[in-house]
Amino acid sequence: MSASTQSRISRVVVTPVAFGDPPLLNVVGVHQPWALRAIVELHTDNGLLGLGETYADESHLARLEAVASVLPGHDPYDLHGLHRLVAGVLGRETGGAGASFGGMLDVSSAVATVYSPFEVACLDLQAREAGRPVSDLLGGAVRDRVPFSGYLFYKWAGHPGLPDDDWGEALDPDGIVAQAKRMIDGWGFGSLKLKGGVFHPDDECAAIEALAEAFPGVPLRLDPNAGWTPEMSVRVAERLARVLEYLEDPTPGIEGMAYVAARTDVPLATNMCVIAFEHLAPAVAVNAVQIVLSDHHLWGGLRRSALLGGITETFGMGLSMHSNSHLGVSLAAMVHLAAASPHLTYACDTHYPWKTQDLIVPGVLSFEGGSVVVPTGPGLGVELDRDQLGVLHEQYLTCGVRRREDTVYMQSIDPSFRPNTARW
Ligand code: GKR
Ligand code: MG
């Protein structure tokens, strides 16, 4: 069933883009000099344009293109039909590592990740046609600004062989505190998250303690991307119990997280062991996590992510939001989703301060006091800057990066490097 409108999708454009990314360190290696994204444009026969943004690893791009080729003629209001169409195009193919997770995640199916940008673009179209913001299609904004946390990373001063970036090096507590100061001064963030899994947990605890001392009362999170054993995770939780807002994915898997959760009062959050609806029941059954980080790119779009928010509320879990390196179309979608999520209990993550280029017309999404004001114009509220889209596409064509490979890149610099998963 469909069609409360006569508009149909007439043309689909998928544009891969690349933008400069600093050498941010994590458990699987280091960010490459270029981060990839794909911009999805859905044009309709009544002259509207809907936008989506997603990962751009080459296997993911091929799947996007396969869906794009069969989409003309589709009703942008028929989201269930869109989901069936994506599932049909992808058939029984599995997701594998094809969606820019740097080797951290392996999803069992690519349907949700491929469906997501098309769903967002359809919602953008619907909302533009209605003259209402996308948040209205998700039940309406319950807040007019969305709080984000400052996302801190250990990092080198620059990519080897390239000039240093203007953030400088951050490889110890002083460097992390200086980075946090810049995040707070520049964006006004009221909470901070440190990406861990890089150094020995004792060193990362020292960095968190330095942050607690430098910014008293600011909520702090530490996320080693499952870099520690369950026993080490309990030790860290004990040491940081008084200063952590939550500990994110200290150890791999639902069982490991449940082991830790049973031995600490520090809430555990995840964007790694609960990454699909089928993981919720087993996680709830053993109280493995107290907070789920939603991510519309991964969970299958905005409506499914809103559903996830409702499920977390039902089971008494908290809700936050996960981020990967992204541009403004994604930020707009994240902001609309968060605005229309009554149960959002924590500030959202974003990598946005780390990017140096964007492809949306500036002025709509700006950080004030660590929050982004929810756009109130039609649709997502953002427009493509065609010149910038061209620049970032040209960068994609010439940069040579075709998939996110933090480990391969790190090993090209340090051949002895091994991902740190559950090493300590
Ligand atoms: O950008 O290196 C990174 C992060 O580690 C990212 O890949 C994670 O997915 O931000 C993410 C997280 O919270 O786990
Ligand atoms: Mg995480």
Short mmCIF file of C-alpha atoms and ligand atoms in Angstrom, two decimals, residues 26 31 104 151 153 193 195 223 225 248 271 322-324 349 351 404, ligand 1:
data_model
loop_
_atom_site.label_atom_id
_atom_site.label_comp_id
_atom_site.label_asym_id
_atom_site.label_seq_id
_atom_site.Cartn_x
_atom_site.Cartn_y
_atom_site.Cartn_z
CA ASN A 26 41.99 3.63 17.97
CA HIS A 31 42.47 6.89 10.59
CA MET A 104 35.60 -3.17 14.37
CA TYR A 151 34.97 13.40 21.13
CA PHE A 153 41.22 11.01 20.41
CA LYS A 193 34.37 11.12 25.50
CA LYS A 195 38.53 7.07 22.48
CA ASP A 223 35.56 3.82 24.96
CA ASN A 225 36.26 -0.45 21.50
CA GLU A 248 31.63 2.18 26.56
CA ASN A 271 27.77 0.45 19.87
CA HIS A 322 27.18 6.74 18.01
CA SER A 323 29.21 8.48 15.32
CA ASN A 324 31.80 7.76 12.67
CA ASP A 349 28.68 11.52 19.87
CA HIS A 351 33.21 13.38 14.85
CA ARG A 404 38.36 2.34 5.54
O1 GKR B 1 36.50 6.94 14.52
O2 GKR B 1 38.10 5.67 15.26
C1 GKR B 1 36.94 6.04 15.26
C2 GKR B 1 35.96 5.41 16.22
O3 GKR B 1 36.61 4.44 16.98
C3 GKR B 1 34.78 4.83 15.49
O4 GKR B 1 35.21 4.00 14.47
C4 GKR B 1 33.88 4.06 16.41
O5 GKR B 1 32.94 3.38 15.64
O6 GKR B 1 33.23 6.19 17.34
C5 GKR B 1 33.05 4.88 17.33
C6 GKR B 1 32.73 4.26 18.65
O7 GKR B 1 32.15 4.92 19.47
O8 GKR B 1 33.01 3.07 18.87
#
